[in-house]
Structure formats: structure tokens, C-alpha cells
Amino acid sequence: MEKTIVLRQLGESLRPMLKFLRKSMVKTMTGCTPQLMLQQEREDRKRELDERERDKEREREEREREKERDRDERQQEREAWKKETNYLVSALQALQFKLNVQFLPPQPAATDLQLPLVAPSGSANSDTTPTCIEAQACCLVVWQVFCPLSCYGVNVVAPGSVNGERRSECQMADDRGWGCPKS
């Protein structure tokens, strides 16, 4: 880019000298008339204007290419930042879950928790099945942070499920040994 600018400046400074030399050569070689000189000057001016226009066009194209490169680089940086942020959030959530599970008090019995035993409408479960009660207790103990409100005794069993089917929160708690019943 700098070389182009230096060459362009050099060309600009040499242009008047070349113009003068051209006129001198035309005069000496042809002994030309003022009309031919005027025509030659017009052609020279037109050529100069064309060259300047081409230079401006080249500069404009170069600026556009640089803008596109910058835009692409910023987009790639944004995407990399999003991926890293998502990874960090996932890692923090996993760490928070581990800490919550490690420092929980002993699991109370299901009968100690005064839970509303209401199965959701459309469910095949009844209010009094032991599976429903124990799953609610498990959710209350293990999933205090991550469990949605529906796990706190009302919608433990998903609507339309068959008897004994459990929500994924209780399944995960059971996998970690917190005593959720096997269906």
C-alpha cells in the first residue's frame, strides 16, 4: 500500500516535466500549429483525468476489501467469544451442581415432607402412589437449585405419562445415588 502511494506521488511530481518535454518534442519534430498544441493539451488533460479516476476507483475498492476483512474478523471473534462463554457457563453450572450435591444434609424420609400429592391432569398416576411421593421428596432434597417449581410436589409426573414414569430431574438424582425409586 505504501509503495503504491510513493509511486503515485512520484508520478504526480514528474507529470508537469513530462508534459513540457512532450510539447517541446512535438514543436521541434513537427513544427506544429497552435491548434495541434491545443488538441494535444486536451488529450493530455483527458488522460490525466482518466488516470485519476482509475486511481480513485482502485482506492475505493481497496477500502471496501479492508472493510469486509475487518467485518469477517469481528464476526469470527464474536463467534469464538460466544463458544467460550457457553463453555464457561456450562462448566460453572456443573460445578455448582457438584457443590450442591456434596454439601446437602441427609435425605429426609418422604413421609416427613408435608407434600401436596396432586398428580397433573391427564396423568395415569393417582395421588397416593408411593412412587409419586418418593420422587417428590427426591426432587425437593437434591434439586433445590435446578428443579423447576413443578418439581416441588405438584407436577412431578409429566402430563399424559403412565404410572411410574419420572421426570428427568429425578432420574439424574437417582443416578447420583439419592434414593429416587426405580419405576
PDB file of C-alpha atoms in Angstrom:
ATOM      1  CA  MET A   1       0.000   0.000   0.000  1.00  0.00           C
ATOM      2  CA  GLU A   2       2.815   2.425   0.949  1.00  0.00           C
ATOM      3  CA  LYS A   3       4.768   1.582  -2.224  1.00  0.00           C
ATOM      4  CA  THR A   4       1.691   2.398  -4.299  1.00  0.00           C
ATOM      5  CA  ILE A   5       1.318   5.778  -2.587  1.00  0.00           C
ATOM      6  CA  VAL A   6       5.025   6.615  -3.071  1.00  0.00           C
ATOM      7  CA  LEU A   7       4.909   5.655  -6.762  1.00  0.00           C
ATOM      8  CA  ARG A   8       1.749   7.694  -7.264  1.00  0.00           C
ATOM      9  CA  GLN A   9       3.372  10.765  -5.652  1.00  0.00           C
ATOM     10  CA  LEU A  10       6.448  10.323  -7.831  1.00  0.00           C
ATOM     11  CA  GLY A  11       4.241  10.118 -10.932  1.00  0.00           C
ATOM     12  CA  GLU A  12       2.400  13.289  -9.854  1.00  0.00           C
ATOM     13  CA  SER A  13       5.668  15.197  -9.454  1.00  0.00           C
ATOM     14  CA  LEU A  14       7.037  14.030 -12.816  1.00  0.00           C
ATOM     15  CA  ARG A  15       3.848  14.761 -14.761  1.00  0.00           C
ATOM     16  CA  PRO A  16       4.490  18.516 -15.436  1.00  0.00           C
ATOM     17  CA  MET A  17       8.025  17.785 -16.635  1.00  0.00           C
ATOM     18  CA  LEU A  18       6.817  15.051 -18.985  1.00  0.00           C
ATOM     19  CA  LYS A  19       4.128  17.364 -20.307  1.00  0.00           C
ATOM     20  CA  PHE A  20       6.691  20.060 -21.036  1.00  0.00           C
ATOM     21  CA  LEU A  21       9.033  17.590 -22.749  1.00  0.00           C
ATOM     22  CA  ARG A  22       6.217  16.231 -24.873  1.00  0.00           C
ATOM     23  CA  LYS A  23       5.248  19.716 -26.027  1.00  0.00           C
ATOM     24  CA  SER A  24       8.872  20.550 -26.808  1.00  0.00           C
ATOM     25  CA  MET A  25       9.337  17.370 -28.812  1.00  0.00           C
ATOM     26  CA  VAL A  26       6.148  17.976 -30.787  1.00  0.00           C
ATOM     27  CA  LYS A  27       7.261  21.508 -31.582  1.00  0.00           C
ATOM     28  CA  THR A  28      10.743  20.562 -32.710  1.00  0.00           C
ATOM     29  CA  MET A  29       9.766  17.464 -34.662  1.00  0.00           C
ATOM     30  CA  THR A  30       6.705  18.759 -36.436  1.00  0.00           C
ATOM     31  CA  GLY A  31       6.778  22.493 -36.068  1.00  0.00           C
ATOM     32  CA  CYS A  32       3.146  22.081 -35.070  1.00  0.00           C
ATOM     33  CA  THR A  33       0.491  24.723 -35.115  1.00  0.00           C
ATOM     34  CA  PRO A  34      -1.351  26.166 -32.109  1.00  0.00           C
ATOM     35  CA  GLN A  35      -4.431  24.061 -32.985  1.00  0.00           C
ATOM     36  CA  LEU A  36      -2.461  20.845 -32.765  1.00  0.00           C
ATOM     37  CA  MET A  37      -0.972  22.026 -29.483  1.00  0.00           C
ATOM     38  CA  LEU A  38      -4.450  22.717 -28.075  1.00  0.00           C
ATOM     39  CA  GLN A  39      -5.680  19.313 -29.206  1.00  0.00           C
ATOM     40  CA  GLN A  40      -2.622  17.690 -27.635  1.00  0.00           C
ATOM     41  CA  GLU A  41      -3.250  19.547 -24.351  1.00  0.00           C
ATOM     42  CA  ARG A  42      -6.892  18.430 -24.325  1.00  0.00           C
ATOM     43  CA  GLU A  43      -5.854  14.813 -24.836  1.00  0.00           C
ATOM     44  CA  ASP A  44      -3.273  15.144 -22.076  1.00  0.00           C
ATOM     45  CA  ARG A  45      -5.863  16.569 -19.685  1.00  0.00           C
ATOM     46  CA  LYS A  46      -8.330  13.839 -20.555  1.00  0.00           C
ATOM     47  CA  ARG A  47      -5.675  11.175 -19.995  1.00  0.00           C
ATOM     48  CA  GLU A  48      -4.781  12.690 -16.619  1.00  0.00           C
ATOM     49  CA  LEU A  49      -8.419  12.789 -15.542  1.00  0.00           C
ATOM     50  CA  ASP A  50      -8.875   9.165 -16.594  1.00  0.00           C
ATOM     51  CA  GLU A  51      -5.794   8.145 -14.628  1.00  0.00           C
ATOM     52  CA  ARG A  52      -7.011   9.983 -11.528  1.00  0.00           C
ATOM     53  CA  GLU A  53     -10.441   8.375 -11.849  1.00  0.00           C
ATOM     54  CA  ARG A  54      -8.864   4.917 -12.125  1.00  0.00           C
ATOM     55  CA  ASP A  55      -6.696   5.632  -9.057  1.00  0.00           C
ATOM     56  CA  LYS A  56      -9.744   6.725  -7.048  1.00  0.00           C
ATOM     57  CA  GLU A  57     -11.615   3.603  -8.115  1.00  0.00           C
ATOM     58  CA  ARG A  58      -8.698   1.378  -7.054  1.00  0.00           C
ATOM     59  CA  GLU A  59      -8.523   3.112  -3.663  1.00  0.00           C
ATOM     60  CA  ARG A  60     -12.279   2.722  -3.184  1.00  0.00           C
ATOM     61  CA  GLU A  61     -12.092  -0.997  -3.991  1.00  0.00           C
ATOM     62  CA  GLU A  62      -9.172  -1.439  -1.589  1.00  0.00           C
ATOM     63  CA  ARG A  63     -11.107   0.297   1.215  1.00  0.00           C
ATOM     64  CA  GLU A  64     -14.124  -1.953   0.566  1.00  0.00           C
ATOM     65  CA  ARG A  65     -11.955  -5.084   0.730  1.00  0.00           C
ATOM     66  CA  GLU A  66     -10.430  -3.911   4.015  1.00  0.00           C
ATOM     67  CA  LYS A  67     -13.885  -3.228   5.475  1.00  0.00           C
ATOM     68  CA  GLU A  68     -15.022  -6.731   4.515  1.00  0.00           C
ATOM     69  CA  ARG A  69     -11.894  -8.268   6.070  1.00  0.00           C
ATOM     70  CA  ASP A  70     -12.474  -6.310   9.292  1.00  0.00           C
ATOM     71  CA  ARG A  71     -16.145  -7.329   9.352  1.00  0.00           C
ATOM     72  CA  ASP A  72     -15.223 -11.016   8.903  1.00  0.00           C
ATOM     73  CA  GLU A  73     -12.584 -10.831  11.642  1.00  0.00           C
ATOM     74  CA  ARG A  74     -15.031  -9.222  14.087  1.00  0.00           C
ATOM     75  CA  GLN A  75     -17.652 -11.877  13.270  1.00  0.00           C
ATOM     76  CA  GLN A  76     -15.153 -14.684  13.922  1.00  0.00           C
ATOM     77  CA  GLU A  77     -14.111 -13.072  17.207  1.00  0.00           C
ATOM     78  CA  ARG A  78     -17.770 -12.792  18.271  1.00  0.00           C
ATOM     79  CA  GLU A  79     -18.435 -16.456  17.475  1.00  0.00           C
ATOM     80  CA  ALA A  80     -15.314 -17.586  19.348  1.00  0.00           C
ATOM     81  CA  TRP A  81     -16.337 -15.444  22.339  1.00  0.00           C
ATOM     82  CA  LYS A  82     -19.853 -16.952  22.341  1.00  0.00           C
ATOM     83  CA  LYS A  83     -18.470 -20.515  22.278  1.00  0.00           C
ATOM     84  CA  GLU A  84     -16.076 -19.770  25.121  1.00  0.00           C
ATOM     85  CA  THR A  85     -18.800 -18.081  27.160  1.00  0.00           C
ATOM     86  CA  ASN A  86     -21.187 -21.026  26.667  1.00  0.00           C
ATOM     87  CA  TYR A  87     -18.438 -23.433  27.721  1.00  0.00           C
ATOM     88  CA  LEU A  88     -17.709 -21.418  30.870  1.00  0.00           C
ATOM     89  CA  VAL A  89     -21.402 -21.204  31.779  1.00  0.00           C
ATOM     90  CA  SER A  90     -21.758 -24.992  31.385  1.00  0.00           C
ATOM     91  CA  ALA A  91     -18.660 -25.603  33.491  1.00  0.00           C
ATOM     92  CA  LEU A  92     -19.947 -23.272  36.239  1.00  0.00           C
ATOM     93  CA  GLN A  93     -23.346 -24.966  36.276  1.00  0.00           C
ATOM     94  CA  ALA A  94     -21.722 -28.397  36.567  1.00  0.00           C
ATOM     95  CA  LEU A  95     -19.513 -27.157  39.406  1.00  0.00           C
ATOM     96  CA  GLN A  96     -22.500 -25.599  41.183  1.00  0.00           C
ATOM     97  CA  PHE A  97     -24.420 -28.878  40.914  1.00  0.00           C
ATOM     98  CA  LYS A  98     -21.463 -30.863  42.324  1.00  0.00           C
ATOM     99  CA  LEU A  99     -21.150 -28.474  45.242  1.00  0.00           C
ATOM    100  CA  ASN A 100     -24.888 -28.592  45.952  1.00  0.00           C
ATOM    101  CA  VAL A 101     -24.916 -32.405  45.943  1.00  0.00           C
ATOM    102  CA  GLN A 102     -21.765 -32.702  48.108  1.00  0.00           C
ATOM    103  CA  PHE A 103     -22.952 -30.421  50.886  1.00  0.00           C
ATOM    104  CA  LEU A 104     -26.616 -31.434  51.145  1.00  0.00           C
ATOM    105  CA  PRO A 105     -27.986 -32.553  54.522  1.00  0.00           C
ATOM    106  CA  PRO A 106     -29.072 -36.208  54.859  1.00  0.00           C
ATOM    107  CA  GLN A 107     -32.134 -37.023  52.787  1.00  0.00           C
ATOM    108  CA  PRO A 108     -35.350 -36.882  54.853  1.00  0.00           C
ATOM    109  CA  ALA A 109     -37.924 -39.610  54.513  1.00  0.00           C
ATOM    110  CA  ALA A 110     -40.776 -38.903  52.131  1.00  0.00           C
ATOM    111  CA  THR A 111     -43.314 -39.080  54.941  1.00  0.00           C
ATOM    112  CA  ASP A 112     -41.545 -36.247  56.832  1.00  0.00           C
ATOM    113  CA  LEU A 113     -42.213 -33.837  53.974  1.00  0.00           C
ATOM    114  CA  GLN A 114     -45.723 -32.470  54.024  1.00  0.00           C
ATOM    115  CA  LEU A 115     -46.164 -32.521  50.242  1.00  0.00           C
ATOM    116  CA  PRO A 116     -49.344 -31.852  48.316  1.00  0.00           C
ATOM    117  CA  LEU A 117     -49.902 -35.133  46.500  1.00  0.00           C
ATOM    118  CA  VAL A 118     -51.574 -33.824  43.380  1.00  0.00           C
ATOM    119  CA  ALA A 119     -50.954 -35.574  40.091  1.00  0.00           C
ATOM    120  CA  PRO A 120     -51.350 -33.391  36.988  1.00  0.00           C
ATOM    121  CA  SER A 121     -54.477 -33.603  34.903  1.00  0.00           C
ATOM    122  CA  GLY A 122     -54.288 -36.236  32.200  1.00  0.00           C
ATOM    123  CA  SER A 123     -51.818 -38.336  34.200  1.00  0.00           C
ATOM    124  CA  ALA A 124     -52.387 -42.023  34.867  1.00  0.00           C
ATOM    125  CA  ASN A 125     -50.822 -41.638  38.315  1.00  0.00           C
ATOM    126  CA  SER A 126     -53.039 -41.337  41.359  1.00  0.00           C
ATOM    127  CA  ASP A 127     -52.286 -39.028  44.299  1.00  0.00           C
ATOM    128  CA  THR A 128     -51.226 -41.755  46.688  1.00  0.00           C
ATOM    129  CA  THR A 129     -48.770 -43.905  44.734  1.00  0.00           C
ATOM    130  CA  PRO A 130     -45.511 -44.280  46.714  1.00  0.00           C
ATOM    131  CA  THR A 131     -43.505 -43.632  43.529  1.00  0.00           C
ATOM    132  CA  CYS A 132     -45.024 -40.174  43.271  1.00  0.00           C
ATOM    133  CA  ILE A 133     -44.349 -39.342  46.940  1.00  0.00           C
ATOM    134  CA  GLU A 134     -40.734 -40.541  46.904  1.00  0.00           C
ATOM    135  CA  ALA A 135     -39.991 -38.797  43.631  1.00  0.00           C
ATOM    136  CA  GLN A 136     -41.276 -35.554  45.122  1.00  0.00           C
ATOM    137  CA  ALA A 137     -39.056 -35.976  48.178  1.00  0.00           C
ATOM    138  CA  CYS A 138     -36.055 -36.684  45.993  1.00  0.00           C
ATOM    139  CA  CYS A 139     -36.677 -33.596  43.922  1.00  0.00           C
ATOM    140  CA  LEU A 140     -37.037 -31.436  46.997  1.00  0.00           C
ATOM    141  CA  VAL A 141     -33.747 -32.601  48.502  1.00  0.00           C
ATOM    142  CA  VAL A 142     -31.454 -32.917  45.506  1.00  0.00           C
ATOM    143  CA  TRP A 143     -32.824 -30.368  43.082  1.00  0.00           C
ATOM    144  CA  GLN A 144     -33.296 -27.358  45.342  1.00  0.00           C
ATOM    145  CA  VAL A 145     -31.479 -25.090  42.882  1.00  0.00           C
ATOM    146  CA  PHE A 146     -32.057 -26.659  39.480  1.00  0.00           C
ATOM    147  CA  CYS A 147     -35.548 -28.101  39.894  1.00  0.00           C
ATOM    148  CA  PRO A 148     -38.383 -26.085  38.336  1.00  0.00           C
ATOM    149  CA  LEU A 149     -41.290 -25.195  40.604  1.00  0.00           C
ATOM    150  CA  SER A 150     -43.264 -28.067  39.120  1.00  0.00           C
ATOM    151  CA  CYS A 151     -40.954 -30.469  40.988  1.00  0.00           C
ATOM    152  CA  TYR A 152     -41.995 -29.140  44.386  1.00  0.00           C
ATOM    153  CA  GLY A 153     -44.857 -31.530  44.807  1.00  0.00           C
ATOM    154  CA  VAL A 154     -47.379 -30.741  42.084  1.00  0.00           C
ATOM    155  CA  ASN A 155     -46.206 -31.806  38.617  1.00  0.00           C
ATOM    156  CA  VAL A 156     -43.640 -34.453  39.447  1.00  0.00           C
ATOM    157  CA  VAL A 157     -45.134 -36.781  36.860  1.00  0.00           C
ATOM    158  CA  ALA A 158     -45.444 -35.285  33.394  1.00  0.00           C
ATOM    159  CA  PRO A 159     -48.979 -34.901  31.996  1.00  0.00           C
ATOM    160  CA  GLY A 160     -50.094 -37.894  29.974  1.00  0.00           C
ATOM    161  CA  SER A 161     -47.456 -40.213  31.464  1.00  0.00           C
ATOM    162  CA  VAL A 162     -48.095 -43.748  32.595  1.00  0.00           C
ATOM    163  CA  ASN A 163     -47.748 -44.870  36.213  1.00  0.00           C
ATOM    164  CA  GLY A 164     -44.149 -44.876  37.452  1.00  0.00           C
ATOM    165  CA  GLU A 165     -42.640 -42.628  34.791  1.00  0.00           C
ATOM    166  CA  ARG A 166     -40.434 -39.957  36.353  1.00  0.00           C
ATOM    167  CA  ARG A 167     -39.139 -36.542  35.352  1.00  0.00           C
ATOM    168  CA  SER A 168     -35.547 -36.291  34.119  1.00  0.00           C
ATOM    169  CA  GLU A 169     -34.527 -34.318  37.234  1.00  0.00           C
ATOM    170  CA  CYS A 170     -35.390 -37.251  39.499  1.00  0.00           C
ATOM    171  CA  GLN A 171     -33.758 -39.721  37.129  1.00  0.00           C
ATOM    172  CA  MET A 172     -30.494 -37.757  37.308  1.00  0.00           C
ATOM    173  CA  ALA A 173     -30.748 -37.512  41.084  1.00  0.00           C
ATOM    174  CA  ASP A 174     -31.283 -41.270  41.270  1.00  0.00           C
ATOM    175  CA  ASP A 175     -28.185 -41.867  39.133  1.00  0.00           C
ATOM    176  CA  ARG A 176     -26.185 -39.978  41.755  1.00  0.00           C
ATOM    177  CA  GLY A 177     -27.453 -42.282  44.500  1.00  0.00           C
ATOM    178  CA  TRP A 178     -30.011 -40.058  46.221  1.00  0.00           C
ATOM    179  CA  GLY A 179     -32.575 -42.764  46.577  1.00  0.00           C
ATOM    180  CA  CYS A 180     -35.204 -41.965  43.969  1.00  0.00           C
ATOM    181  CA  PRO A 181     -37.376 -45.044  43.477  1.00  0.00           C
ATOM    182  CA  LYS A 182     -36.875 -47.273  40.480  1.00  0.00           C
ATOM    183  CA  SER A 183     -40.034 -47.474  38.399  1.00  0.00           C
TER     184      SER A 183
END
